[in-house]
Amino acid sequence: MSMIRVDLSGLRARLAGLEEAAEVAARPAAQAAAQVYYDRMVRNVERIGRQTGNLRSALYQVYSQDHSGPGRAMYHISWNHRKAPHGHLVEFGHIQRYKVYVGSDGNWYTAIRPEMRGKRVPKRGASQAVKDAYYVPLATPKHVAAQPFVRSAAAAAPLATAAAEARLRELIR
């Protein structure tokens, strides 16, 4: 019987080095993927068309310390809901029940019945009848179609994966 001896200490050292390099490279690789998604979202919002520009300026990407750890990095890519509270209406569509207008300041407003001016605005959870008595309803409610800018950015997954892999390979070498 023959015996072969192999010294694997060099391989073990190389693998340990790769593991350490992979941990360091996780965040830049995740950022490369996040950038692809962010760029696609920006492009999607610009495709929709500009009304006020609030939605475009509300897009962000940020590193999530809470969801990241050793060898793992996560980025959140979305829109700031305070800057563009209407983002979900654009993304998912909605039913427009009331007349709207653009004020002299460039903002959109819901038309109020003349006899209701100066009275308290209905609360968010108010009944439909209370809201109908306060706002000027359309003759027929209008369906405003969804213009997805976040969900359609998911189609960039292969590009995001490729960007992350390329950045990972670049940093591990």
PDB file of C-alpha atoms in Angstrom:
ATOM      1  CA  MET A   1       0.000   0.000   0.000  1.00  0.00           C
ATOM      2  CA  SER A   2       1.295   3.461  -0.876  1.00  0.00           C
ATOM      3  CA  MET A   3       0.746   6.624   1.053  1.00  0.00           C
ATOM      4  CA  ILE A   4       0.591  10.146  -0.320  1.00  0.00           C
ATOM      5  CA  ARG A   5       1.164  13.069   1.948  1.00  0.00           C
ATOM      6  CA  VAL A   6      -0.096  16.506   0.943  1.00  0.00           C
ATOM      7  CA  ASP A   7       0.681  19.701   2.791  1.00  0.00           C
ATOM      8  CA  LEU A   8      -2.581  21.714   2.809  1.00  0.00           C
ATOM      9  CA  SER A   9      -1.357  24.488   5.108  1.00  0.00           C
ATOM     10  CA  GLY A  10      -0.855  26.861   2.151  1.00  0.00           C
ATOM     11  CA  LEU A  11      -4.368  26.144   0.866  1.00  0.00           C
ATOM     12  CA  ARG A  12      -5.833  26.663   4.328  1.00  0.00           C
ATOM     13  CA  ALA A  13      -4.030  29.994   4.662  1.00  0.00           C
ATOM     14  CA  ARG A  14      -5.267  31.062   1.201  1.00  0.00           C
ATOM     15  CA  LEU A  15      -8.861  30.085   2.051  1.00  0.00           C
ATOM     16  CA  ALA A  16      -8.665  31.993   5.349  1.00  0.00           C
ATOM     17  CA  GLY A  17      -7.388  35.013   3.419  1.00  0.00           C
ATOM     18  CA  LEU A  18     -10.236  34.692   0.921  1.00  0.00           C
ATOM     19  CA  GLU A  19     -12.774  34.485   3.729  1.00  0.00           C
ATOM     20  CA  GLU A  20     -11.398  37.664   5.281  1.00  0.00           C
ATOM     21  CA  ALA A  21     -11.333  39.427   1.898  1.00  0.00           C
ATOM     22  CA  ALA A  22     -14.911  38.331   1.197  1.00  0.00           C
ATOM     23  CA  GLU A  23     -16.070  39.831   4.510  1.00  0.00           C
ATOM     24  CA  VAL A  24     -14.386  43.135   3.679  1.00  0.00           C
ATOM     25  CA  ALA A  25     -15.776  43.075   0.121  1.00  0.00           C
ATOM     26  CA  ALA A  26     -19.389  42.371   1.139  1.00  0.00           C
ATOM     27  CA  ARG A  27     -20.368  46.012   1.615  1.00  0.00           C
ATOM     28  CA  PRO A  28     -18.845  47.364  -1.627  1.00  0.00           C
ATOM     29  CA  ALA A  29     -20.395  44.456  -3.556  1.00  0.00           C
ATOM     30  CA  ALA A  30     -23.811  45.106  -2.014  1.00  0.00           C
ATOM     31  CA  GLN A  31     -23.449  48.805  -2.805  1.00  0.00           C
ATOM     32  CA  ALA A  32     -22.687  47.994  -6.452  1.00  0.00           C
ATOM     33  CA  ALA A  33     -25.912  45.982  -6.660  1.00  0.00           C
ATOM     34  CA  ALA A  34     -27.869  48.690  -4.817  1.00  0.00           C
ATOM     35  CA  GLN A  35     -26.571  51.306  -7.250  1.00  0.00           C
ATOM     36  CA  VAL A  36     -27.971  49.320 -10.183  1.00  0.00           C
ATOM     37  CA  TYR A  37     -31.416  49.183  -8.544  1.00  0.00           C
ATOM     38  CA  TYR A  38     -31.261  52.867  -7.576  1.00  0.00           C
ATOM     39  CA  ASP A  39     -30.289  53.928 -11.102  1.00  0.00           C
ATOM     40  CA  ARG A  40     -33.145  51.860 -12.522  1.00  0.00           C
ATOM     41  CA  MET A  41     -35.610  53.470 -10.104  1.00  0.00           C
ATOM     42  CA  VAL A  42     -34.399  56.937 -11.101  1.00  0.00           C
ATOM     43  CA  ARG A  43     -34.819  56.038 -14.760  1.00  0.00           C
ATOM     44  CA  ASN A  44     -38.320  54.678 -14.090  1.00  0.00           C
ATOM     45  CA  VAL A  45     -39.386  57.843 -12.245  1.00  0.00           C
ATOM     46  CA  GLU A  46     -38.017  60.023 -15.041  1.00  0.00           C
ATOM     47  CA  ARG A  47     -39.946  57.891 -17.555  1.00  0.00           C
ATOM     48  CA  ILE A  48     -43.185  58.620 -15.681  1.00  0.00           C
ATOM     49  CA  GLY A  49     -42.716  62.343 -16.210  1.00  0.00           C
ATOM     50  CA  ARG A  50     -42.127  65.216 -13.875  1.00  0.00           C
ATOM     51  CA  GLN A  51     -44.944  67.020 -12.091  1.00  0.00           C
ATOM     52  CA  THR A  52     -43.157  68.652  -9.171  1.00  0.00           C
ATOM     53  CA  GLY A  53     -39.933  66.638  -9.034  1.00  0.00           C
ATOM     54  CA  ASN A  54     -40.630  65.618  -5.432  1.00  0.00           C
ATOM     55  CA  LEU A  55     -40.647  61.897  -6.163  1.00  0.00           C
ATOM     56  CA  ARG A  56     -37.318  62.014  -8.017  1.00  0.00           C
ATOM     57  CA  SER A  57     -35.667  64.009  -5.238  1.00  0.00           C
ATOM     58  CA  ALA A  58     -37.136  61.663  -2.595  1.00  0.00           C
ATOM     59  CA  LEU A  59     -35.407  58.526  -3.944  1.00  0.00           C
ATOM     60  CA  TYR A  60     -32.576  57.257  -1.773  1.00  0.00           C
ATOM     61  CA  GLN A  61     -30.282  54.341  -1.046  1.00  0.00           C
ATOM     62  CA  VAL A  62     -28.811  53.848   2.402  1.00  0.00           C
ATOM     63  CA  TYR A  63     -26.669  51.225   4.122  1.00  0.00           C
ATOM     64  CA  SER A  64     -28.660  49.357   6.783  1.00  0.00           C
ATOM     65  CA  GLN A  65     -26.570  48.821   9.894  1.00  0.00           C
ATOM     66  CA  ASP A  66     -29.434  46.978  11.586  1.00  0.00           C
ATOM     67  CA  HIS A  67     -29.670  44.316   8.874  1.00  0.00           C
ATOM     68  CA  SER A  68     -25.950  44.004   8.126  1.00  0.00           C
ATOM     69  CA  GLY A  69     -23.233  42.106   9.911  1.00  0.00           C
ATOM     70  CA  PRO A  70     -19.952  40.278   9.349  1.00  0.00           C
ATOM     71  CA  GLY A  71     -19.848  39.184   5.710  1.00  0.00           C
ATOM     72  CA  ARG A  72     -23.333  40.545   5.072  1.00  0.00           C
ATOM     73  CA  ALA A  73     -24.375  43.996   3.879  1.00  0.00           C
ATOM     74  CA  MET A  74     -27.840  45.294   3.100  1.00  0.00           C
ATOM     75  CA  TYR A  75     -28.954  48.522   1.477  1.00  0.00           C
ATOM     76  CA  HIS A  76     -32.440  50.019   1.543  1.00  0.00           C
ATOM     77  CA  ILE A  77     -33.552  51.632  -1.707  1.00  0.00           C
ATOM     78  CA  SER A  78     -36.860  53.473  -1.663  1.00  0.00           C
ATOM     79  CA  TRP A  79     -38.349  56.944  -1.501  1.00  0.00           C
ATOM     80  CA  ASN A  80     -38.624  59.288   1.466  1.00  0.00           C
ATOM     81  CA  HIS A  81     -42.310  59.173   2.413  1.00  0.00           C
ATOM     82  CA  ARG A  82     -42.176  62.639   3.957  1.00  0.00           C
ATOM     83  CA  LYS A  83     -40.802  64.278   0.807  1.00  0.00           C
ATOM     84  CA  ALA A  84     -43.116  62.353  -1.518  1.00  0.00           C
ATOM     85  CA  PRO A  85     -46.097  60.999   0.428  1.00  0.00           C
ATOM     86  CA  HIS A  86     -47.837  60.243  -2.868  1.00  0.00           C
ATOM     87  CA  GLY A  87     -45.221  57.684  -3.955  1.00  0.00           C
ATOM     88  CA  HIS A  88     -47.418  54.696  -3.152  1.00  0.00           C
ATOM     89  CA  LEU A  89     -50.227  56.183  -5.269  1.00  0.00           C
ATOM     90  CA  VAL A  90     -47.885  56.330  -8.258  1.00  0.00           C
ATOM     91  CA  GLU A  91     -46.455  52.868  -7.598  1.00  0.00           C
ATOM     92  CA  PHE A  92     -49.757  51.038  -7.082  1.00  0.00           C
ATOM     93  CA  GLY A  93     -52.369  53.305  -8.687  1.00  0.00           C
ATOM     94  CA  HIS A  94     -55.519  54.569  -6.991  1.00  0.00           C
ATOM     95  CA  ILE A  95     -59.125  55.640  -7.376  1.00  0.00           C
ATOM     96  CA  GLN A  96     -59.547  59.408  -7.619  1.00  0.00           C
ATOM     97  CA  ARG A  97     -62.901  60.325  -6.058  1.00  0.00           C
ATOM     98  CA  TYR A  98     -62.543  64.104  -5.802  1.00  0.00           C
ATOM     99  CA  LYS A  99     -61.679  67.050  -8.018  1.00  0.00           C
ATOM    100  CA  VAL A 100     -58.137  68.336  -7.669  1.00  0.00           C
ATOM    101  CA  TYR A 101     -56.332  71.482  -8.766  1.00  0.00           C
ATOM    102  CA  VAL A 102     -52.815  72.908  -8.794  1.00  0.00           C
ATOM    103  CA  GLY A 103     -52.457  75.861  -6.428  1.00  0.00           C
ATOM    104  CA  SER A 104     -50.476  79.019  -7.128  1.00  0.00           C
ATOM    105  CA  ASP A 105     -47.596  77.467  -5.166  1.00  0.00           C
ATOM    106  CA  GLY A 106     -47.430  74.532  -7.606  1.00  0.00           C
ATOM    107  CA  ASN A 107     -48.824  71.962  -5.152  1.00  0.00           C
ATOM    108  CA  TRP A 108     -51.830  69.747  -5.792  1.00  0.00           C
ATOM    109  CA  TYR A 109     -54.929  70.244  -3.654  1.00  0.00           C
ATOM    110  CA  THR A 110     -58.276  68.502  -3.315  1.00  0.00           C
ATOM    111  CA  ALA A 111     -61.175  70.847  -4.126  1.00  0.00           C
ATOM    112  CA  ILE A 112     -63.323  71.775  -1.113  1.00  0.00           C
ATOM    113  CA  ARG A 113     -67.014  72.603  -1.330  1.00  0.00           C
ATOM    114  CA  PRO A 114     -67.514  76.395  -0.946  1.00  0.00           C
ATOM    115  CA  GLU A 115     -69.832  75.982   2.048  1.00  0.00           C
ATOM    116  CA  MET A 116     -67.172  73.886   3.854  1.00  0.00           C
ATOM    117  CA  ARG A 117     -64.331  76.422   3.639  1.00  0.00           C
ATOM    118  CA  GLY A 118     -63.055  77.326   7.069  1.00  0.00           C
ATOM    119  CA  LYS A 119     -64.442  74.149   8.620  1.00  0.00           C
ATOM    120  CA  ARG A 120     -62.307  71.298   9.943  1.00  0.00           C
ATOM    121  CA  VAL A 121     -60.868  68.854   7.429  1.00  0.00           C
ATOM    122  CA  PRO A 122     -62.276  65.315   7.823  1.00  0.00           C
ATOM    123  CA  LYS A 123     -59.961  63.014   9.727  1.00  0.00           C
ATOM    124  CA  ARG A 124     -58.191  60.217   7.933  1.00  0.00           C
ATOM    125  CA  GLY A 125     -60.568  57.560   9.256  1.00  0.00           C
ATOM    126  CA  ALA A 126     -63.727  59.585   8.569  1.00  0.00           C
ATOM    127  CA  SER A 127     -66.565  57.878   6.727  1.00  0.00           C
ATOM    128  CA  GLN A 128     -66.922  58.225   2.976  1.00  0.00           C
ATOM    129  CA  ALA A 129     -70.137  60.244   3.501  1.00  0.00           C
ATOM    130  CA  VAL A 130     -68.295  62.807   5.652  1.00  0.00           C
ATOM    131  CA  LYS A 131     -65.559  63.162   3.045  1.00  0.00           C
ATOM    132  CA  ASP A 132     -68.113  63.434   0.228  1.00  0.00           C
ATOM    133  CA  ALA A 133     -69.849  66.244   2.128  1.00  0.00           C
ATOM    134  CA  TYR A 134     -66.547  68.134   2.529  1.00  0.00           C
ATOM    135  CA  TYR A 135     -64.764  67.629  -0.815  1.00  0.00           C
ATOM    136  CA  VAL A 136     -66.083  68.152  -4.360  1.00  0.00           C
ATOM    137  CA  PRO A 137     -66.637  64.647  -5.781  1.00  0.00           C
ATOM    138  CA  LEU A 138     -66.079  63.780  -9.418  1.00  0.00           C
ATOM    139  CA  ALA A 139     -69.192  62.776 -11.364  1.00  0.00           C
ATOM    140  CA  THR A 140     -67.590  59.364 -11.861  1.00  0.00           C
ATOM    141  CA  PRO A 141     -64.573  58.188  -9.844  1.00  0.00           C
ATOM    142  CA  LYS A 142     -61.490  57.882 -12.006  1.00  0.00           C
ATOM    143  CA  HIS A 143     -59.059  54.966 -11.898  1.00  0.00           C
ATOM    144  CA  VAL A 144     -55.492  56.261 -12.024  1.00  0.00           C
ATOM    145  CA  ALA A 145     -53.327  53.438 -13.324  1.00  0.00           C
ATOM    146  CA  ALA A 146     -50.216  52.283 -11.505  1.00  0.00           C
ATOM    147  CA  GLN A 147     -46.875  53.444 -12.833  1.00  0.00           C
ATOM    148  CA  PRO A 148     -44.535  51.136 -10.949  1.00  0.00           C
ATOM    149  CA  PHE A 149     -41.055  52.502 -10.486  1.00  0.00           C
ATOM    150  CA  VAL A 150     -39.900  50.264  -7.607  1.00  0.00           C
ATOM    151  CA  ARG A 151     -41.402  46.939  -8.683  1.00  0.00           C
ATOM    152  CA  SER A 152     -40.247  47.354 -12.274  1.00  0.00           C
ATOM    153  CA  ALA A 153     -36.709  48.033 -11.015  1.00  0.00           C
ATOM    154  CA  ALA A 154     -36.657  44.396  -9.852  1.00  0.00           C
ATOM    155  CA  ALA A 155     -36.186  43.445 -13.506  1.00  0.00           C
ATOM    156  CA  ALA A 156     -32.615  44.700 -13.087  1.00  0.00           C
ATOM    157  CA  ALA A 157     -31.797  41.753 -10.777  1.00  0.00           C
ATOM    158  CA  PRO A 158     -29.452  40.050 -13.287  1.00  0.00           C
ATOM    159  CA  LEU A 159     -27.571  43.333 -13.807  1.00  0.00           C
ATOM    160  CA  ALA A 160     -27.383  43.938 -10.052  1.00  0.00           C
ATOM    161  CA  THR A 161     -26.073  40.422  -9.450  1.00  0.00           C
ATOM    162  CA  ALA A 162     -23.455  40.853 -12.174  1.00  0.00           C
ATOM    163  CA  ALA A 163     -22.355  44.205 -10.708  1.00  0.00           C
ATOM    164  CA  ALA A 164     -22.028  42.692  -7.224  1.00  0.00           C
ATOM    165  CA  GLU A 165     -20.072  39.697  -8.543  1.00  0.00           C
ATOM    166  CA  ALA A 166     -17.743  41.933 -10.556  1.00  0.00           C
ATOM    167  CA  ARG A 167     -17.052  44.150  -7.541  1.00  0.00           C
ATOM    168  CA  LEU A 168     -16.514  41.094  -5.332  1.00  0.00           C
ATOM    169  CA  ARG A 169     -14.031  39.560  -7.781  1.00  0.00           C
ATOM    170  CA  GLU A 170     -12.232  42.878  -8.109  1.00  0.00           C
ATOM    171  CA  LEU A 171     -11.782  43.192  -4.340  1.00  0.00           C
ATOM    172  CA  ILE A 172     -10.916  39.555  -3.595  1.00  0.00           C
ATOM    173  CA  ARG A 173      -8.024  39.363  -6.055  1.00  0.00           C
TER     174      ARG A 173
END
